[in-house]
CSV table of C-alpha atoms and ligand atoms in Angstrom, one decimal:
chain,number,residue,atom,x,y,z
A,1,MET,CA,147.2,178.4,100.8
A,2,GLN,CA,146.3,178.3,97.1
A,3,GLN,CA,144.8,175.2,95.7
A,4,THR,CA,147.0,173.1,93.4
A,5,VAL,CA,146.3,173.4,89.7
A,6,ASP,CA,147.0,170.8,87.0
A,7,LEU,CA,149.3,172.8,84.8
A,8,VAL,CA,151.2,176.1,84.8
A,9,ILE,CA,152.5,177.3,81.4
A,10,HIS,CA,155.3,179.8,82.0
A,11,GLY,CA,157.9,181.7,80.0
A,12,GLY,CA,155.6,182.5,77.1
A,13,LYS,CA,154.2,185.8,75.8
A,14,VAL,CA,150.4,185.8,76.0
A,15,VAL,CA,148.6,187.5,73.1
A,16,SER,CA,145.2,189.1,73.1
A,17,ASP,CA,143.7,191.4,70.5
A,18,GLN,CA,144.9,194.3,72.8
A,19,ALA,CA,148.3,193.4,74.1
A,20,VAL,CA,151.2,191.0,74.3
A,21,ILE,CA,152.3,190.3,77.9
A,22,GLU,CA,154.8,188.1,79.5
A,23,ALA,CA,152.7,185.9,81.8
A,24,SER,CA,152.1,182.5,83.2
A,25,ILE,CA,148.8,180.7,82.8
A,26,ALA,CA,147.4,178.3,85.4
A,27,ILE,CA,145.0,175.6,84.2
A,28,ARG,CA,142.7,173.4,86.2
A,29,GLY,CA,141.1,170.6,84.2
A,30,GLN,CA,139.9,172.2,81.0
A,31,THR,CA,139.8,175.8,82.1
A,32,ILE,CA,142.2,178.7,82.7
A,33,VAL,CA,142.0,179.7,86.4
A,34,ALA,CA,144.7,182.4,86.6
A,35,ILE,CA,147.0,184.6,84.5
A,36,GLY,CA,149.8,186.6,85.9
A,37,SER,CA,153.4,186.8,86.9
A,38,ASP,CA,155.0,183.4,87.6
A,39,ASP,CA,155.6,184.0,91.3
A,40,ALA,CA,151.9,184.6,91.7
A,41,MET,CA,150.9,181.2,90.2
A,42,PRO,CA,149.4,178.5,92.4
A,43,PRO,CA,151.3,175.3,93.0
A,44,ALA,CA,151.0,173.0,90.0
A,45,THR,CA,151.2,169.3,89.3
A,46,GLU,CA,153.0,170.0,86.1
A,47,ARG,CA,154.9,173.0,84.7
A,48,PHE,CA,155.4,173.6,81.0
A,49,ASP,CA,158.1,175.9,79.7
A,50,ALA,CA,157.0,178.1,76.8
A,51,THR,CA,160.0,180.3,76.6
A,52,GLY,CA,160.4,181.8,73.2
A,53,LEU,CA,156.8,181.1,72.2
A,54,HIS,CA,153.8,183.4,71.8
A,55,ILE,CA,150.7,181.9,73.3
A,56,LEU,CA,147.6,182.7,71.1
A,57,PRO,CA,144.0,181.8,71.8
A,58,GLY,CA,143.5,178.7,69.6
A,59,ALA,CA,142.4,179.6,66.1
A,60,ILE,CA,138.7,179.1,65.3
A,61,ASP,CA,138.1,178.2,61.7
A,62,SER,CA,134.5,179.1,60.8
A,63,HIS,CA,134.6,177.2,57.5
A,64,VAL,CA,135.9,173.7,57.0
A,65,HIS,CA,134.5,170.7,55.0
A,66,PHE,CA,135.4,167.6,56.8
A,67,ARG,CA,133.3,165.6,54.4
A,68,ASP,CA,132.0,162.8,56.5
A,69,PRO,CA,129.3,161.5,56.0
A,70,GLY,CA,129.5,160.8,52.3
A,71,TYR,CA,132.9,161.7,51.0
A,72,ALA,CA,135.3,160.1,53.5
A,73,HIS,CA,137.7,159.3,50.7
A,74,LYS,CA,138.4,163.1,50.5
A,75,GLU,CA,138.5,163.6,54.3
A,76,ASP,CA,137.0,162.4,57.6
A,77,TRP,CA,136.9,163.9,61.0
A,78,GLY,CA,140.1,162.0,62.1
A,79,THR,CA,142.2,163.4,59.3
A,80,GLY,CA,140.6,166.8,59.1
A,81,SER,CA,140.8,167.5,62.8
A,82,ALA,CA,144.4,166.2,62.9
A,83,ALA,CA,145.2,168.8,60.3
A,84,ALA,CA,143.4,171.4,62.4
A,85,ALA,CA,145.4,170.4,65.5
A,86,CYS,CA,148.7,170.6,63.6
A,87,GLY,CA,147.7,174.1,62.3
A,88,GLY,CA,147.0,175.7,65.7
A,89,VAL,CA,143.3,175.4,65.2
A,90,THR,CA,141.3,174.4,68.3
A,91,THR,CA,137.7,174.8,67.0
A,92,VAL,CA,136.3,174.3,63.5
A,93,PHE,CA,132.8,174.9,62.0
A,94,ASP,CA,131.9,172.2,59.5
A,95,MET,CA,129.9,172.8,56.4
A,96,PRO,CA,126.7,170.9,55.5
A,97,ASN,CA,127.4,169.9,51.9
A,98,THR,CA,128.1,166.3,52.9
A,99,ASN,CA,126.0,163.3,51.8
A,100,PRO,CA,123.4,163.3,53.1
A,101,PRO,CA,123.4,167.1,53.4
A,102,THR,CA,123.0,168.3,57.0
A,103,GLY,CA,119.5,169.6,56.5
A,104,THR,CA,117.5,167.0,58.4
A,105,LEU,CA,117.5,165.7,62.0
A,106,ASP,CA,118.8,162.3,60.9
A,107,ALA,CA,121.6,163.9,58.9
A,108,LEU,CA,122.6,166.1,61.8
A,109,ALA,CA,122.6,163.1,64.1
A,110,LEU,CA,124.9,161.3,61.7
A,111,LYS,CA,127.2,164.3,61.4
A,112,LEU,CA,127.5,164.6,65.1
A,113,LYS,CA,128.2,160.9,65.5
A,114,ASN,CA,131.0,161.0,62.9
A,115,ALA,CA,132.4,164.2,64.4
A,116,ALA,CA,132.8,162.5,67.8
A,117,ILE,CA,136.3,161.2,66.7
A,118,SER,CA,137.6,164.8,66.3
A,119,HIS,CA,140.8,166.0,68.0
A,120,VAL,CA,139.5,169.5,68.2
A,121,ASP,CA,136.2,171.1,69.2
A,122,TYR,CA,133.6,171.7,66.5
A,123,GLY,CA,130.4,173.5,65.6
A,124,ILE,CA,128.0,172.2,62.9
A,125,HIS,CA,126.5,174.5,60.3
A,126,ALA,CA,123.3,172.9,59.3
A,127,LEU,CA,121.8,173.4,55.9
A,128,LEU,CA,119.1,176.0,55.1
A,129,ASP,CA,117.4,174.8,51.9
A,130,GLU,CA,114.2,175.1,50.0
A,131,ASP,CA,112.4,172.2,51.8
A,132,ASN,CA,113.5,172.3,55.4
A,133,ILE,CA,112.4,175.7,56.7
A,134,ASP,CA,110.0,173.9,59.0
A,135,GLN,CA,112.9,171.9,60.4
A,136,LEU,CA,115.2,174.8,61.3
A,137,GLU,CA,114.1,175.1,64.9
A,138,ALA,CA,114.3,171.4,65.5
A,139,LEU,CA,117.9,171.4,64.0
A,140,ILE,CA,118.9,174.2,66.5
A,141,ASP,CA,117.4,172.2,69.4
A,142,ALA,CA,119.3,169.1,68.2
A,143,GLY,CA,122.7,170.9,68.3
A,144,ALA,CA,123.2,172.8,65.1
A,145,THR,CA,125.2,175.9,66.1
A,146,SER,CA,124.4,177.8,62.9
A,147,PHE,CA,123.3,177.5,59.3
A,148,LYS,CA,124.6,177.6,55.8
A,149,CYS,CA,122.7,178.6,52.8
A,150,PHE,CA,124.2,177.9,49.3
A,151,MET,CA,123.0,180.8,47.3
A,152,GLY,CA,125.3,179.7,44.5
A,153,ASN,CA,126.2,176.2,43.4
A,154,THR,CA,129.4,174.6,44.4
A,155,PHE,CA,130.6,171.1,45.3
A,156,GLY,CA,127.7,168.9,46.2
A,157,ASN,CA,125.5,170.7,43.7
A,158,LEU,CA,122.9,171.6,46.4
A,159,PRO,CA,120.4,173.8,44.6
A,160,ALA,CA,120.1,177.4,45.8
A,161,PRO,CA,116.9,177.9,47.8
A,162,SER,CA,114.4,180.4,46.4
A,163,ASP,CA,114.5,184.0,47.8
A,164,GLY,CA,111.1,183.2,49.4
A,165,ALA,CA,112.6,180.2,51.3
A,166,ILE,CA,115.7,182.2,52.3
A,167,LEU,CA,113.5,185.0,53.7
A,168,GLU,CA,111.3,182.7,55.7
A,169,GLY,CA,114.4,180.9,57.0
A,170,PHE,CA,115.9,184.1,58.1
A,171,GLU,CA,112.7,185.1,59.9
A,172,ILE,CA,113.0,181.9,62.0
A,173,LEU,CA,116.7,182.3,62.6
A,174,ALA,CA,116.3,185.9,63.6
A,175,ARG,CA,113.9,184.9,66.4
A,176,ARG,CA,116.4,182.4,67.7
A,177,GLY,CA,119.4,184.7,67.3
A,178,ILE,CA,121.2,182.2,65.2
A,179,ARG,CA,123.6,183.3,62.5
A,180,CYS,CA,123.4,182.0,58.9
A,181,THR,CA,126.4,181.8,56.6
A,182,VAL,CA,125.8,182.3,53.0
A,183,HIS,CA,127.8,181.1,50.0
A,184,ALA,CA,127.2,184.4,48.1
A,185,GLU,CA,127.3,183.8,44.3
A,186,ASN,CA,124.4,184.3,41.9
A,187,PRO,CA,123.7,180.9,40.3
A,188,SER,CA,121.9,181.9,37.2
A,189,ILE,CA,124.6,184.3,36.0
A,190,MET,CA,127.2,181.6,36.6
A,191,ALA,CA,125.1,178.9,34.9
A,192,ARG,CA,124.5,181.0,31.7
A,193,ARG,CA,128.1,182.1,31.4
A,194,GLN,CA,129.5,178.7,31.9
A,195,ALA,CA,127.1,177.3,29.3
A,196,ARG,CA,128.1,179.9,26.8
A,197,MET,CA,131.8,179.2,27.4
A,198,GLU,CA,131.3,175.5,27.1
A,199,THR,CA,129.5,176.0,23.9
A,200,ALA,CA,132.3,178.1,22.6
A,201,GLY,CA,134.7,175.3,23.5
A,202,ARG,CA,136.4,176.9,26.4
A,203,ALA,CA,137.6,174.5,29.1
A,204,ASP,CA,140.9,176.2,30.1
A,205,ARG,CA,141.9,177.2,33.6
A,206,HIS,CA,140.9,180.8,33.3
A,207,ALA,CA,137.5,179.9,32.0
A,208,HIS,CA,136.5,179.2,35.6
A,209,LEU,CA,137.0,182.8,36.7
A,210,ALA,CA,135.3,184.1,33.6
A,211,ALA,CA,132.2,182.1,34.5
A,212,ARG,CA,132.0,183.6,38.0
A,213,PRO,CA,132.7,187.3,37.7
A,214,GLU,CA,132.6,189.7,40.6
A,215,VAL,CA,129.0,190.7,39.9
A,216,CYS,CA,127.9,187.3,41.1
A,217,GLU,CA,129.3,188.0,44.5
A,218,ILE,CA,128.1,191.6,44.6
A,219,GLU,CA,124.5,190.7,43.8
A,220,ALA,CA,124.3,187.8,46.2
A,221,ILE,CA,125.8,189.6,49.1
A,222,GLY,CA,123.5,192.6,48.5
A,223,ARG,CA,120.5,190.3,48.4
A,224,ALA,CA,121.6,188.4,51.6
A,225,ILE,CA,122.1,191.7,53.4
A,226,ALA,CA,118.6,192.9,52.3
A,227,PHE,CA,117.0,189.8,53.8
A,228,ALA,CA,119.1,190.0,57.0
A,229,GLU,CA,118.3,193.6,57.5
A,230,TRP,CA,114.6,193.1,56.8
A,231,THR,CA,114.3,190.2,59.2
A,232,GLY,CA,116.9,191.0,61.8
A,233,ALA,CA,118.7,187.8,61.1
A,234,ARG,CA,122.4,187.5,61.9
A,235,LEU,CA,124.4,187.0,58.6
A,236,HIS,CA,127.8,185.7,57.9
A,237,ILE,CA,129.4,186.0,54.5
A,238,ALA,CA,131.6,183.0,53.6
A,239,HIS,CA,134.9,183.4,51.7
A,240,HIS,CA,134.6,187.0,50.6
A,241,SER,CA,136.7,187.3,47.5
A,242,ALA,CA,136.1,190.5,45.7
A,243,ALA,CA,137.1,194.1,46.4
A,244,ASP,CA,134.0,195.3,44.6
A,245,SER,CA,131.6,193.9,47.2
A,246,LEU,CA,133.3,195.3,50.3
A,247,TYR,CA,131.2,198.5,50.1
A,248,LEU,CA,128.1,196.5,50.8
A,249,LEU,CA,129.6,195.2,54.1
A,250,ARG,CA,130.9,198.5,55.1
A,251,ASP,CA,127.5,200.2,54.5
A,252,ALA,CA,125.5,197.4,56.2
A,253,LYS,CA,127.7,197.5,59.3
A,254,ARG,CA,127.3,201.2,59.5
A,255,ARG,CA,123.5,200.8,59.4
A,256,GLY,CA,123.7,198.3,62.3
A,257,VAL,CA,123.1,195.1,60.4
A,258,ASP,CA,124.7,192.2,62.2
A,259,VAL,CA,126.7,190.9,59.3
A,260,THR,CA,130.1,189.3,59.8
A,261,ALA,CA,132.4,188.2,57.0
A,262,GLU,CA,135.4,186.0,56.5
A,263,THR,CA,138.1,185.9,53.8
A,264,CYS,CA,140.7,183.2,53.3
A,265,PRO,CA,144.4,183.2,52.8
A,266,GLN,CA,143.9,182.2,49.1
A,267,TYR,CA,142.0,185.5,48.4
A,268,LEU,CA,144.6,187.6,50.2
A,269,LEU,CA,147.7,186.0,48.9
A,270,LEU,CA,147.0,184.4,45.5
A,271,ASN,CA,145.6,185.7,42.2
A,272,THR,CA,145.3,184.9,38.5
A,273,HIS,CA,149.0,184.6,38.1
A,274,ASP,CA,148.9,181.7,40.4
A,275,MET,CA,146.0,180.2,38.4
A,276,THR,CA,148.3,180.4,35.4
A,277,ARG,CA,150.9,178.5,37.3
A,278,LEU,CA,148.7,176.0,39.2
A,279,GLY,CA,145.6,175.4,37.1
A,280,SER,CA,142.9,173.2,38.4
A,281,VAL,CA,144.5,172.7,41.8
A,282,LEU,CA,143.5,176.3,42.4
A,283,ARG,CA,140.0,175.9,41.1
A,284,VAL,CA,137.8,177.1,44.0
A,285,ASN,CA,134.5,178.8,44.5
A,286,PRO,CA,134.4,181.8,44.5
A,287,PRO,CA,137.3,181.9,42.1
A,288,ILE,CA,140.8,183.3,42.7
A,289,ARG,CA,140.6,186.7,41.1
A,290,ASP,CA,143.1,189.1,39.6
A,291,GLU,CA,145.7,190.9,41.6
A,292,ARG,CA,143.7,194.1,42.1
A,293,HIS,CA,141.7,192.4,44.8
A,294,ASN,CA,144.5,191.3,47.1
A,295,ALA,CA,145.4,194.6,48.8
A,296,PRO,CA,141.8,195.9,49.3
A,297,LEU,CA,140.8,192.6,51.0
A,298,TRP,CA,143.8,192.9,53.3
A,299,ASP,CA,143.0,196.6,54.0
A,300,ALA,CA,139.3,195.6,54.8
A,301,LEU,CA,140.6,193.1,57.4
A,302,VAL,CA,142.7,195.7,59.0
A,303,GLU,CA,139.8,198.2,59.0
A,304,GLY,CA,137.4,195.6,60.4
A,305,VAL,CA,135.1,195.5,57.3
A,306,LEU,CA,136.1,191.9,57.1
A,307,ASP,CA,136.0,190.3,60.5
A,308,MET,CA,137.9,187.1,60.3
A,309,ILE,CA,140.1,184.5,58.6
A,310,ALA,CA,138.6,181.2,57.7
A,311,THR,CA,140.0,178.7,55.3
A,312,ASP,CA,137.2,177.0,53.3
A,313,HIS,CA,139.3,173.8,53.9
A,314,ALA,CA,137.9,171.8,51.0
A,315,PRO,CA,139.8,168.6,50.3
A,316,HIS,CA,139.4,166.4,47.2
A,317,ALA,CA,141.2,163.4,45.9
A,318,PRO,CA,144.0,164.0,43.4
A,319,ASP,CA,142.2,162.5,40.4
A,320,GLU,CA,139.1,164.7,41.2
A,321,LYS,CA,141.3,167.8,41.1
A,322,THR,CA,143.2,167.1,37.9
A,323,ARG,CA,140.8,166.2,35.2
A,324,GLU,CA,141.3,167.4,31.6
A,325,ARG,CA,138.5,170.0,31.4
A,326,ILE,CA,138.5,172.7,34.1
A,327,TRP,CA,134.7,172.3,34.5
A,328,ASN,CA,135.1,168.7,35.6
A,329,CYS,CA,137.7,169.4,38.3
A,330,ASP,CA,136.4,169.6,41.9
A,331,CYS,CA,136.6,173.0,43.5
A,332,GLY,CA,138.6,173.7,46.6
A,333,PHE,CA,141.7,172.5,48.5
A,334,PRO,CA,142.8,171.9,52.1
A,335,GLY,CA,143.7,174.9,54.2
A,336,VAL,CA,143.1,174.4,57.9
A,337,GLU,CA,146.7,173.4,58.6
A,338,THR,CA,148.4,176.1,56.6
A,339,GLN,CA,146.3,179.2,57.5
A,340,MET,CA,148.3,180.1,60.6
A,341,PRO,CA,151.8,179.8,59.1
A,342,LEU,CA,150.7,181.7,56.0
A,343,MET,CA,149.1,184.5,58.0
A,344,LEU,CA,152.0,184.7,60.6
A,345,THR,CA,154.4,185.1,57.7
A,346,GLU,CA,152.5,188.2,56.6
A,347,ILE,CA,152.6,189.4,60.2
A,348,SER,CA,156.3,188.9,60.3
A,349,LYS,CA,156.6,191.1,57.2
A,350,GLY,CA,154.8,193.9,59.1
A,351,ARG,CA,151.5,193.8,57.3
A,352,ALA,CA,149.6,193.8,60.6
A,353,THR,CA,150.3,193.0,64.2
A,354,ILE,CA,150.0,189.7,66.0
A,355,MET,CA,147.1,191.3,68.0
A,356,ASP,CA,145.3,191.9,64.7
A,357,TYR,CA,145.9,188.3,63.8
A,358,VAL,CA,144.4,187.1,67.1
A,359,ARG,CA,141.3,189.3,66.4
A,360,TRP,CA,140.8,187.7,63.0
A,361,SER,CA,141.7,184.1,63.9
A,362,ALA,CA,140.1,183.8,67.4
A,363,VAL,CA,138.3,186.8,68.9
A,364,ASN,CA,136.0,187.7,66.1
A,365,PRO,CA,135.0,184.1,65.2
A,366,ALA,CA,134.3,183.4,68.9
A,367,LYS,CA,132.1,186.5,69.0
A,368,ALA,CA,130.3,185.7,65.8
A,369,TRP,CA,129.3,182.2,66.9
A,370,GLY,CA,128.4,183.2,70.5
A,371,LEU,CA,131.5,181.5,72.1
A,372,TYR,CA,133.4,184.5,73.3
A,373,GLY,CA,134.4,184.2,76.9
A,374,THR,CA,134.7,180.4,76.7
A,375,LYS,CA,136.7,180.5,73.6
A,376,GLY,CA,138.6,183.2,71.6
A,377,VAL,CA,140.3,184.7,74.7
A,378,ILE,CA,143.0,183.8,77.2
A,379,ALA,CA,141.3,184.7,80.5
A,380,PRO,CA,140.2,183.1,83.7
A,381,GLY,CA,137.1,181.0,83.1
A,382,ALA,CA,137.9,180.4,79.4
A,383,HIS,CA,138.8,177.0,77.9
A,384,ALA,CA,142.5,176.4,77.8
A,385,ASP,CA,142.6,176.4,74.0
A,386,PHE,CA,146.0,177.6,72.8
A,387,ALA,CA,148.2,177.8,69.7
A,388,MET,CA,151.8,178.2,71.0
A,389,VAL,CA,153.7,179.7,68.1
A,390,ASP,CA,157.4,180.4,67.3
A,391,LEU,CA,157.2,183.6,65.3
A,392,ALA,CA,160.9,183.3,64.3
A,393,ARG,CA,160.8,179.8,63.0
A,394,GLU,CA,161.1,179.4,59.2
A,395,ALA,CA,159.8,176.5,57.3
A,396,VAL,CA,158.6,175.4,53.8
A,397,ILE,CA,155.1,174.1,53.3
A,398,ALA,CA,155.2,170.6,51.9
A,399,ASN,CA,152.0,169.1,50.7
A,400,GLU,CA,153.0,165.5,51.5
A,401,LYS,CA,153.6,166.4,55.2
A,402,LEU,CA,150.1,167.8,55.7
A,403,HIS,CA,147.6,165.7,57.7
A,404,SER,CA,144.6,166.2,55.5
A,405,ARG,CA,143.7,163.1,53.4
A,406,SER,CA,144.0,165.4,50.4
A,407,LYS,CA,147.6,166.4,49.7
A,408,LEU,CA,146.9,168.8,46.9
A,409,THR,CA,147.2,172.5,48.0
A,410,PRO,CA,148.4,175.6,46.2
A,411,TRP,CA,150.9,176.3,49.0
A,412,ASN,CA,153.4,173.6,48.3
A,413,ALA,CA,157.0,174.8,48.5
A,414,ARG,CA,156.0,178.2,49.9
A,415,PRO,CA,158.3,179.5,52.5
A,416,VAL,CA,156.8,180.6,55.8
A,417,LYS,CA,158.0,182.3,58.9
A,418,GLY,CA,156.0,181.7,62.1
A,419,VAL,CA,154.7,178.2,62.9
A,420,PRO,CA,152.5,176.6,65.6
A,421,ILE,CA,154.7,174.4,67.8
A,422,HIS,CA,152.1,173.1,70.3
A,423,THR,CA,148.3,173.2,70.3
A,424,MET,CA,146.2,172.7,73.4
A,425,VAL,CA,142.4,172.0,73.4
A,426,ARG,CA,140.7,172.4,76.8
A,427,GLY,CA,143.9,171.7,78.8
A,428,ARG,CA,145.2,168.8,76.7
A,429,PHE,CA,148.0,168.9,74.1
A,430,VAL,CA,146.6,167.8,70.8
A,431,MET,CA,149.9,168.7,69.1
A,432,ARG,CA,153.2,168.8,70.9
A,433,ASP,CA,156.6,169.7,69.4
A,434,ARG,CA,154.9,169.7,66.0
A,435,GLU,CA,153.6,166.1,66.5
A,436,LEU,CA,150.0,165.2,66.6
A,437,ILE,CA,149.0,163.5,69.8
A,438,ALA,CA,147.1,160.5,68.4
A,439,THR,CA,145.5,159.6,71.7
A,440,THR,CA,143.5,162.8,71.6
A,441,ARG,CA,141.3,161.3,68.9
A,442,GLY,CA,137.8,161.8,70.3
A,443,TRP,CA,138.8,164.6,72.7
A,444,GLY,CA,137.0,167.2,70.6
A,445,GLN,CA,133.4,168.1,71.6
A,446,SER,CA,130.7,170.1,70.0
A,447,VAL,CA,130.6,173.7,71.1
A,448,LYS,CA,127.7,175.2,72.9
A,449,PRO,CA,127.0,178.9,72.2
A,450,ILE,CA,126.9,180.7,75.5
A,451,GLN,CA,125.7,184.1,74.5
A,452,ALA,CA,122.1,184.8,73.7
A,453,MET,CA,122.9,188.2,72.2
A,454,PRO,CA,119.9,190.4,71.5
A,455,ALA,CA,119.3,190.2,67.7
A,456,PRO,CA,119.4,193.4,65.7
A,457,ARG,CA,116.0,195.1,65.2
A,458,PRO,CA,114.5,194.1,62.0
A,459,ARG,CA,113.6,196.7,59.4
A,460,ASN,CA,110.5,194.8,58.6
A,461,THR,CA,107.4,196.8,58.5
A,462,ASP,CA,105.3,194.0,57.1
A,463,LYS,CA,103.0,193.3,60.1
A,464,THR,CA,101.2,190.5,58.2
A,465,MET,CA,104.3,188.3,58.2
A,466,GLY,CA,103.8,186.6,61.5
A,467,ALA,CA,100.1,186.4,60.9
A,468,ILE,CA,100.6,184.5,57.6
A,469,VAL,CA,102.7,182.0,59.4
A,470,THR,CA,100.8,181.6,62.6
A,471,ALA,CA,97.2,182.5,62.4
A,472,GLY,CA,95.0,181.6,59.4
A,473,GLY,CA,95.4,184.8,57.5
A,474,PRO,CA,96.9,188.3,57.4
A,475,HIS,CA,95.6,190.7,60.0
A,476,VAL,CA,97.3,194.1,60.2
B,501,DOR,O1,135.6,175.6,46.2
B,501,DOR,C1,134.7,175.3,47.0
B,501,DOR,N1,134.7,174.1,47.5
B,501,DOR,N2,133.9,176.2,47.4
B,501,DOR,C2,132.8,175.9,48.2
B,501,DOR,O2,132.1,176.7,48.5
B,501,DOR,C3,132.6,174.5,48.6
B,501,DOR,C4,133.8,173.7,48.6
B,501,DOR,C5,133.7,172.2,48.7
B,501,DOR,O3,132.8,171.8,49.4
B,501,DOR,O4,134.4,171.5,48.0
B,502,ZN,ZN1,133.2,176.1,51.6
């Protein structure tokens, strides 16, 4: 006699990165215990009919700014995670450019405290900066899942660390097998160009892109890869935006550097024509570039040079986004709730398969952050984290219906085909029939990486490095 389970989901099509199969899923507590034909399912306290829906592993968004502490008027963990839940996203990774920035133990404790109201699970990217290199290990021990290094300036104006500090930080993270995300833009090129343009009186919408040309991204990605390869640190490139820097990723991966990269719907689907139309609403770092970048980024995802879709969900208040001069408008816009419908729409057009999408939205992020097996896959032993989507359902994105505190996105009035209908996090519906389940506030928990993957071998031949740090002087 089989043991009774809490829930069997039946009638849906279960999607992995390899296949789409008609199957039922049995769940006990927070965990999947069986997948198979419905007549093989154990007796269940409750059965849920998912006929007509595709059941995807919940999306993992590696890049959100939920803003609390410091900027809760833009977003907090309640509103941000509600948006995630309603977007089919079951795990988010939050960025450290809050106030205080998440670069000290106290700031991390505060971030974790504020995140406790989340509807969805979360990882915390702590800050790697000039002055906290000696704190990195303590931050890992206190629950940071990963790090973020702002090589270029953006919202929060955190200064880019020196190359020396980045290299030392990477040495430590390499030893711990922890991945570091970089915001890869070269700050001095951008600062000088912006200053020249401001002096020349330019403050129009296209000046933003002119101040942050592709070379900023090419240079910074190249430098980050050099440091990661030298130290053996795992690297993650945030919001990859330019076709011109893809070759760096392709070559580094070929050499065995553990570098992963995300791009975002805005870099795949929007370009300078949209900037002409939308202006400062679309001001974001890195900038939206011209049309020639869109197709190569898509091809790089299909090819695996880019690993995943993230959103850089970056909410701001309306007045902060719509100031007169482009330089004074805050950068970024919400995206965690619109990513899945936007991407599924492209899938419905035949640009890739639903299995590709699962690889980009769930499998690869889970692998990058050491969660695969618990998350990113629908299999016995994994968390019951699902996005149940109707691939045939058509809708129109409406800013005012989104759950983020910021209602200003570039996607307003855009038609989509393919929407999440229900979202489940560890066995509990957090969205059901397109409605947020308000009582799941606080259900989210911080993720614990389960895989201590062996770090790549460093290229470093500088035998003095460890000695400088540990022993009173260099001894070869
Ligand atoms: O446009 C952006 N906004 N890019 C970033 O990298 C940061 C983000 C924010 O925090 O607002
Ligand atoms: Zn960001």
